Amino acid sequence: MPTSANKDKIILGIDPGTNFLGYGLVKVCGKEASLIALGTVDLSKLEGHDQKLKRIYERVTYLIKEYQPTECAIEAPFYGKNIQSMLKLGRAQGVAIAAAITHELEVFEYAPRKIKQSITGNGSSSKEQVAAMLQHILKFTELPRYLDATDGLAVAMCHHFQNRISVKGEKQVSGWAAFVKANPGKVVKPAGN
């Protein structure tokens, strides 16, 4: 359900993982988004999956209390060949969702390809391409040590892009080609082209 374009909000984006959980927070004022924070929760040194799940719950709860997000967006587990890895990833996602709903946040889920496409225009983009585009969009210079952080930020931005409501008089467009055609003055061509 789209939210009002006039209401300020803070979106917590989560990229769940069993070694690193990435997160990003953006503040949205009208149609403009700005970076609040991004980072990772290192789970790699914890013994046992139960301890990792406990840490995920604690850290997501901390982020919610610290930054007071109004919405939470999370990456859906992708389907792989290793069933055990998928189950563990699904549990990690479930615990993060449980922390969010315990604090009365509405949770929105996005597929990995949808997230990449909303950031770069290509659902097969690499982590590095997603991170570079986020740097351009949100105007930050230093990349985090682990790109799981920018993956979490990408989830938040994907949610922002999916829920923008057009301002009166602005044309709705579907896809990049339609956007470029409708907004030629907003397109910057790379040097040398």
PDB file of C-alpha atoms in Angstrom:
ATOM      1  CA  MET A   1       0.000   0.000   0.000  1.00  0.00           C
ATOM      2  CA  PRO A   2       1.634   3.306  -1.028  1.00  0.00           C
ATOM      3  CA  THR A   3       2.197   5.898   1.650  1.00  0.00           C
ATOM      4  CA  SER A   4       1.615   9.599   1.293  1.00  0.00           C
ATOM      5  CA  ALA A   5       4.301  11.450  -0.650  1.00  0.00           C
ATOM      6  CA  ASN A   6       3.919  14.444   1.695  1.00  0.00           C
ATOM      7  CA  LYS A   7       4.621  12.541   4.907  1.00  0.00           C
ATOM      8  CA  ASP A   8       8.192  12.295   6.148  1.00  0.00           C
ATOM      9  CA  LYS A   9       9.313   8.772   6.965  1.00  0.00           C
ATOM     10  CA  ILE A  10      12.358   6.718   7.843  1.00  0.00           C
ATOM     11  CA  ILE A  11      12.839   3.407   6.055  1.00  0.00           C
ATOM     12  CA  LEU A  12      14.932   0.594   7.515  1.00  0.00           C
ATOM     13  CA  GLY A  13      16.206  -1.727   4.797  1.00  0.00           C
ATOM     14  CA  ILE A  14      17.545  -5.172   5.719  1.00  0.00           C
ATOM     15  CA  ASP A  15      19.578  -7.662   3.715  1.00  0.00           C
ATOM     16  CA  PRO A  16      19.384 -10.762   5.944  1.00  0.00           C
ATOM     17  CA  GLY A  17      22.301 -13.133   6.076  1.00  0.00           C
ATOM     18  CA  THR A  18      23.808 -15.806   8.273  1.00  0.00           C
ATOM     19  CA  ASN A  19      27.357 -14.370   8.245  1.00  0.00           C
ATOM     20  CA  PHE A  20      26.576 -10.685   7.739  1.00  0.00           C
ATOM     21  CA  LEU A  21      23.270  -8.866   7.971  1.00  0.00           C
ATOM     22  CA  GLY A  22      23.322  -5.611   6.018  1.00  0.00           C
ATOM     23  CA  TYR A  23      21.167  -2.641   6.906  1.00  0.00           C
ATOM     24  CA  GLY A  24      20.540   0.867   5.658  1.00  0.00           C
ATOM     25  CA  LEU A  25      18.335   3.687   6.847  1.00  0.00           C
ATOM     26  CA  VAL A  26      17.047   6.532   4.717  1.00  0.00           C
ATOM     27  CA  LYS A  27      14.957   9.544   5.609  1.00  0.00           C
ATOM     28  CA  VAL A  28      12.329  10.420   3.034  1.00  0.00           C
ATOM     29  CA  CYS A  29      10.965  13.963   2.892  1.00  0.00           C
ATOM     30  CA  GLY A  30       8.407  14.208   0.114  1.00  0.00           C
ATOM     31  CA  LYS A  31      10.117  12.591  -2.878  1.00  0.00           C
ATOM     32  CA  GLU A  32      13.694  13.145  -1.666  1.00  0.00           C
ATOM     33  CA  ALA A  33      15.657  10.492   0.221  1.00  0.00           C
ATOM     34  CA  SER A  34      18.793  11.053   2.280  1.00  0.00           C
ATOM     35  CA  LEU A  35      21.157   8.613   3.961  1.00  0.00           C
ATOM     36  CA  ILE A  36      20.930   8.267   7.728  1.00  0.00           C
ATOM     37  CA  ALA A  37      23.108   5.205   8.357  1.00  0.00           C
ATOM     38  CA  LEU A  38      24.286   1.934   6.881  1.00  0.00           C
ATOM     39  CA  GLY A  39      26.277  -0.963   8.244  1.00  0.00           C
ATOM     40  CA  THR A  40      26.542  -4.662   8.890  1.00  0.00           C
ATOM     41  CA  VAL A  41      25.981  -6.983  11.796  1.00  0.00           C
ATOM     42  CA  ASP A  42      28.862  -9.481  11.892  1.00  0.00           C
ATOM     43  CA  LEU A  43      27.509 -12.929  12.704  1.00  0.00           C
ATOM     44  CA  SER A  44      30.450 -14.909  11.320  1.00  0.00           C
ATOM     45  CA  LYS A  45      32.203 -15.549  14.642  1.00  0.00           C
ATOM     46  CA  LEU A  46      29.121 -16.696  16.565  1.00  0.00           C
ATOM     47  CA  GLU A  47      28.823 -20.380  17.406  1.00  0.00           C
ATOM     48  CA  GLY A  48      25.558 -22.042  16.414  1.00  0.00           C
ATOM     49  CA  HIS A  49      22.684 -20.812  14.320  1.00  0.00           C
ATOM     50  CA  ASP A  50      20.587 -20.072  17.415  1.00  0.00           C
ATOM     51  CA  GLN A  51      23.148 -17.518  18.612  1.00  0.00           C
ATOM     52  CA  LYS A  52      23.134 -15.850  15.194  1.00  0.00           C
ATOM     53  CA  LEU A  53      19.336 -15.599  15.254  1.00  0.00           C
ATOM     54  CA  LYS A  54      19.453 -14.108  18.750  1.00  0.00           C
ATOM     55  CA  ARG A  55      21.990 -11.476  17.620  1.00  0.00           C
ATOM     56  CA  ILE A  56      19.871 -10.607  14.567  1.00  0.00           C
ATOM     57  CA  TYR A  57      16.843 -10.016  16.775  1.00  0.00           C
ATOM     58  CA  GLU A  58      18.847  -7.907  19.239  1.00  0.00           C
ATOM     59  CA  ARG A  59      20.525  -5.753  16.573  1.00  0.00           C
ATOM     60  CA  VAL A  60      17.360  -5.137  14.544  1.00  0.00           C
ATOM     61  CA  THR A  61      15.596  -4.188  17.782  1.00  0.00           C
ATOM     62  CA  TYR A  62      18.467  -1.810  18.596  1.00  0.00           C
ATOM     63  CA  LEU A  63      18.267  -0.186  15.139  1.00  0.00           C
ATOM     64  CA  ILE A  64      14.514   0.302  15.528  1.00  0.00           C
ATOM     65  CA  LYS A  65      14.881   1.887  18.978  1.00  0.00           C
ATOM     66  CA  GLU A  66      17.848   4.040  17.921  1.00  0.00           C
ATOM     67  CA  TYR A  67      16.525   5.399  14.602  1.00  0.00           C
ATOM     68  CA  GLN A  68      12.731   5.101  15.009  1.00  0.00           C
ATOM     69  CA  PRO A  69      11.960   3.939  11.443  1.00  0.00           C
ATOM     70  CA  THR A  70       8.377   4.185  10.262  1.00  0.00           C
ATOM     71  CA  GLU A  71       8.656   1.327   7.723  1.00  0.00           C
ATOM     72  CA  CYS A  72      10.814  -1.738   7.223  1.00  0.00           C
ATOM     73  CA  ALA A  73      11.784  -3.337   3.914  1.00  0.00           C
ATOM     74  CA  ILE A  74      13.566  -6.671   3.701  1.00  0.00           C
ATOM     75  CA  GLU A  75      15.111  -8.749   0.947  1.00  0.00           C
ATOM     76  CA  ALA A  76      13.362 -12.051   0.273  1.00  0.00           C
ATOM     77  CA  PRO A  77      15.549 -15.174   0.296  1.00  0.00           C
ATOM     78  CA  PHE A  78      16.566 -16.260  -3.180  1.00  0.00           C
ATOM     79  CA  TYR A  79      16.100 -19.826  -4.305  1.00  0.00           C
ATOM     80  CA  GLY A  80      19.380 -21.716  -4.476  1.00  0.00           C
ATOM     81  CA  LYS A  81      20.480 -25.288  -4.757  1.00  0.00           C
ATOM     82  CA  ASN A  82      21.584 -25.667  -1.125  1.00  0.00           C
ATOM     83  CA  ILE A  83      18.424 -26.344   0.884  1.00  0.00           C
ATOM     84  CA  GLN A  84      20.160 -26.024   4.280  1.00  0.00           C
ATOM     85  CA  SER A  85      21.507 -22.564   3.400  1.00  0.00           C
ATOM     86  CA  MET A  86      18.067 -21.479   2.232  1.00  0.00           C
ATOM     87  CA  LEU A  87      16.471 -22.658   5.471  1.00  0.00           C
ATOM     88  CA  LYS A  88      19.032 -20.769   7.559  1.00  0.00           C
ATOM     89  CA  LEU A  89      18.595 -17.637   5.470  1.00  0.00           C
ATOM     90  CA  GLY A  90      14.811 -17.913   5.784  1.00  0.00           C
ATOM     91  CA  ARG A  91      15.129 -18.162   9.561  1.00  0.00           C
ATOM     92  CA  ALA A  92      17.381 -15.080   9.606  1.00  0.00           C
ATOM     93  CA  GLN A  93      14.808 -13.179   7.573  1.00  0.00           C
ATOM     94  CA  GLY A  94      11.996 -14.412   9.828  1.00  0.00           C
ATOM     95  CA  VAL A  95      13.747 -13.236  12.987  1.00  0.00           C
ATOM     96  CA  ALA A  96      14.403  -9.794  11.467  1.00  0.00           C
ATOM     97  CA  ILE A  97      10.727  -9.578  10.476  1.00  0.00           C
ATOM     98  CA  ALA A  98       9.685 -10.672  13.979  1.00  0.00           C
ATOM     99  CA  ALA A  99      11.779  -7.871  15.512  1.00  0.00           C
ATOM    100  CA  ALA A 100      10.159  -5.335  13.173  1.00  0.00           C
ATOM    101  CA  ILE A 101       6.568  -6.455  13.740  1.00  0.00           C
ATOM    102  CA  THR A 102       7.156  -6.672  17.501  1.00  0.00           C
ATOM    103  CA  HIS A 103       7.827  -2.939  17.294  1.00  0.00           C
ATOM    104  CA  GLU A 104       4.702  -2.410  15.166  1.00  0.00           C
ATOM    105  CA  LEU A 105       6.491  -1.690  11.889  1.00  0.00           C
ATOM    106  CA  GLU A 106       4.866  -2.653   8.639  1.00  0.00           C
ATOM    107  CA  VAL A 107       7.240  -4.932   6.709  1.00  0.00           C
ATOM    108  CA  PHE A 108       7.600  -4.985   2.917  1.00  0.00           C
ATOM    109  CA  GLU A 109       9.445  -7.778   1.112  1.00  0.00           C
ATOM    110  CA  TYR A 110      11.310  -7.448  -2.188  1.00  0.00           C
ATOM    111  CA  ALA A 111      12.967 -10.036  -4.418  1.00  0.00           C
ATOM    112  CA  PRO A 112      16.720  -9.598  -5.033  1.00  0.00           C
ATOM    113  CA  ARG A 113      16.220  -8.954  -8.768  1.00  0.00           C
ATOM    114  CA  LYS A 114      13.546  -6.331  -8.053  1.00  0.00           C
ATOM    115  CA  ILE A 115      15.906  -4.519  -5.675  1.00  0.00           C
ATOM    116  CA  LYS A 116      18.790  -4.478  -8.166  1.00  0.00           C
ATOM    117  CA  GLN A 117      16.517  -3.368 -10.986  1.00  0.00           C
ATOM    118  CA  SER A 118      15.064  -0.503  -8.954  1.00  0.00           C
ATOM    119  CA  ILE A 119      18.573   0.799  -8.174  1.00  0.00           C
ATOM    120  CA  THR A 120      20.514   0.181 -11.405  1.00  0.00           C
ATOM    121  CA  GLY A 121      17.867  -0.639 -14.001  1.00  0.00           C
ATOM    122  CA  ASN A 122      19.292  -4.173 -14.329  1.00  0.00           C
ATOM    123  CA  GLY A 123      18.122  -7.100 -12.192  1.00  0.00           C
ATOM    124  CA  SER A 124      21.440  -8.895 -12.744  1.00  0.00           C
ATOM    125  CA  SER A 125      23.691  -6.090 -11.451  1.00  0.00           C
ATOM    126  CA  SER A 126      26.653  -6.922  -9.232  1.00  0.00           C
ATOM    127  CA  LYS A 127      26.974  -5.759  -5.609  1.00  0.00           C
ATOM    128  CA  GLU A 128      29.602  -3.283  -6.793  1.00  0.00           C
ATOM    129  CA  GLN A 129      27.286  -1.788  -9.428  1.00  0.00           C
ATOM    130  CA  VAL A 130      24.485  -1.417  -6.871  1.00  0.00           C
ATOM    131  CA  ALA A 131      26.882   0.232  -4.391  1.00  0.00           C
ATOM    132  CA  ALA A 132      28.190   2.665  -7.029  1.00  0.00           C
ATOM    133  CA  MET A 133      24.692   3.716  -8.051  1.00  0.00           C
ATOM    134  CA  LEU A 134      23.691   4.234  -4.408  1.00  0.00           C
ATOM    135  CA  GLN A 135      26.767   6.441  -3.951  1.00  0.00           C
ATOM    136  CA  HIS A 136      25.572   8.526  -6.890  1.00  0.00           C
ATOM    137  CA  ILE A 137      21.934   8.708  -5.763  1.00  0.00           C
ATOM    138  CA  LEU A 138      22.582   9.424  -2.068  1.00  0.00           C
ATOM    139  CA  LYS A 139      25.837  11.341  -2.545  1.00  0.00           C
ATOM    140  CA  PHE A 140      28.125   9.524  -0.118  1.00  0.00           C
ATOM    141  CA  THR A 141      31.781   8.907  -0.913  1.00  0.00           C
ATOM    142  CA  GLU A 142      33.123   6.161   1.327  1.00  0.00           C
ATOM    143  CA  LEU A 143      31.980   2.610   0.708  1.00  0.00           C
ATOM    144  CA  PRO A 144      31.535   0.325   3.718  1.00  0.00           C
ATOM    145  CA  ARG A 145      33.966  -2.553   4.289  1.00  0.00           C
ATOM    146  CA  TYR A 146      31.285  -5.111   3.430  1.00  0.00           C
ATOM    147  CA  LEU A 147      28.853  -4.517   0.580  1.00  0.00           C
ATOM    148  CA  ASP A 148      26.128  -6.256   2.591  1.00  0.00           C
ATOM    149  CA  ALA A 149      25.619  -2.750   4.046  1.00  0.00           C
ATOM    150  CA  THR A 150      24.896  -1.222   0.637  1.00  0.00           C
ATOM    151  CA  ASP A 151      22.676  -4.223  -0.100  1.00  0.00           C
ATOM    152  CA  GLY A 152      20.593  -3.294   2.971  1.00  0.00           C
ATOM    153  CA  LEU A 153      20.545   0.317   1.826  1.00  0.00           C
ATOM    154  CA  ALA A 154      19.402  -0.843  -1.628  1.00  0.00           C
ATOM    155  CA  VAL A 155      16.402  -2.569  -0.029  1.00  0.00           C
ATOM    156  CA  ALA A 156      15.395   0.691   1.683  1.00  0.00           C
ATOM    157  CA  MET A 157      15.795   2.674  -1.543  1.00  0.00           C
ATOM    158  CA  CYS A 158      13.880   0.052  -3.533  1.00  0.00           C
ATOM    159  CA  HIS A 159      10.988   0.461  -1.104  1.00  0.00           C
ATOM    160  CA  HIS A 160      11.190   4.233  -1.456  1.00  0.00           C
ATOM    161  CA  PHE A 161      11.143   4.012  -5.264  1.00  0.00           C
ATOM    162  CA  GLN A 162       8.246   1.546  -5.273  1.00  0.00           C
ATOM    163  CA  ASN A 163       6.078   3.681  -3.021  1.00  0.00           C
ATOM    164  CA  ARG A 164       6.530   7.161  -4.450  1.00  0.00           C
ATOM    165  CA  ILE A 165       3.302   8.798  -5.469  1.00  0.00           C
ATOM    166  CA  SER A 166       3.431  11.203  -8.347  1.00  0.00           C
ATOM    167  CA  VAL A 167       2.981  14.876  -7.561  1.00  0.00           C
ATOM    168  CA  LYS A 168       0.045  16.575  -9.311  1.00  0.00           C
ATOM    169  CA  GLY A 169       0.944  17.351 -12.878  1.00  0.00           C
ATOM    170  CA  GLU A 170       3.893  14.941 -13.015  1.00  0.00           C
ATOM    171  CA  LYS A 171       3.665  12.134 -15.543  1.00  0.00           C
ATOM    172  CA  GLN A 172       3.662   8.535 -14.366  1.00  0.00           C
ATOM    173  CA  VAL A 173       6.148   6.408 -16.299  1.00  0.00           C
ATOM    174  CA  SER A 174       6.761   2.678 -16.487  1.00  0.00           C
ATOM    175  CA  GLY A 175      10.373   1.658 -16.938  1.00  0.00           C
ATOM    176  CA  TRP A 176      13.611   3.452 -17.736  1.00  0.00           C
ATOM    177  CA  ALA A 177      12.920   3.979 -21.440  1.00  0.00           C
ATOM    178  CA  ALA A 178       9.656   5.787 -20.658  1.00  0.00           C
ATOM    179  CA  PHE A 179      11.370   7.851 -17.942  1.00  0.00           C
ATOM    180  CA  VAL A 180      14.176   8.952 -20.293  1.00  0.00           C
ATOM    181  CA  LYS A 181      11.673   9.879 -22.995  1.00  0.00           C
ATOM    182  CA  ALA A 182       9.509  11.848 -20.551  1.00  0.00           C
ATOM    183  CA  ASN A 183      12.462  13.517 -18.760  1.00  0.00           C
ATOM    184  CA  PRO A 184      15.289  14.242 -21.225  1.00  0.00           C
ATOM    185  CA  GLY A 185      16.652  17.061 -19.035  1.00  0.00           C
ATOM    186  CA  LYS A 186      17.170  14.702 -16.079  1.00  0.00           C
ATOM    187  CA  VAL A 187      19.409  12.278 -17.958  1.00  0.00           C
ATOM    188  CA  VAL A 188      23.176  12.755 -17.632  1.00  0.00           C
ATOM    189  CA  LYS A 189      25.273  11.126 -20.321  1.00  0.00           C
ATOM    190  CA  PRO A 190      28.707   9.743 -19.317  1.00  0.00           C
ATOM    191  CA  ALA A 191      31.744  11.674 -20.569  1.00  0.00           C
ATOM    192  CA  GLY A 192      33.067  10.483 -23.930  1.00  0.00           C
ATOM    193  CA  ASN A 193      29.685   9.290 -25.260  1.00  0.00           C
TER     194      ASN A 193
END
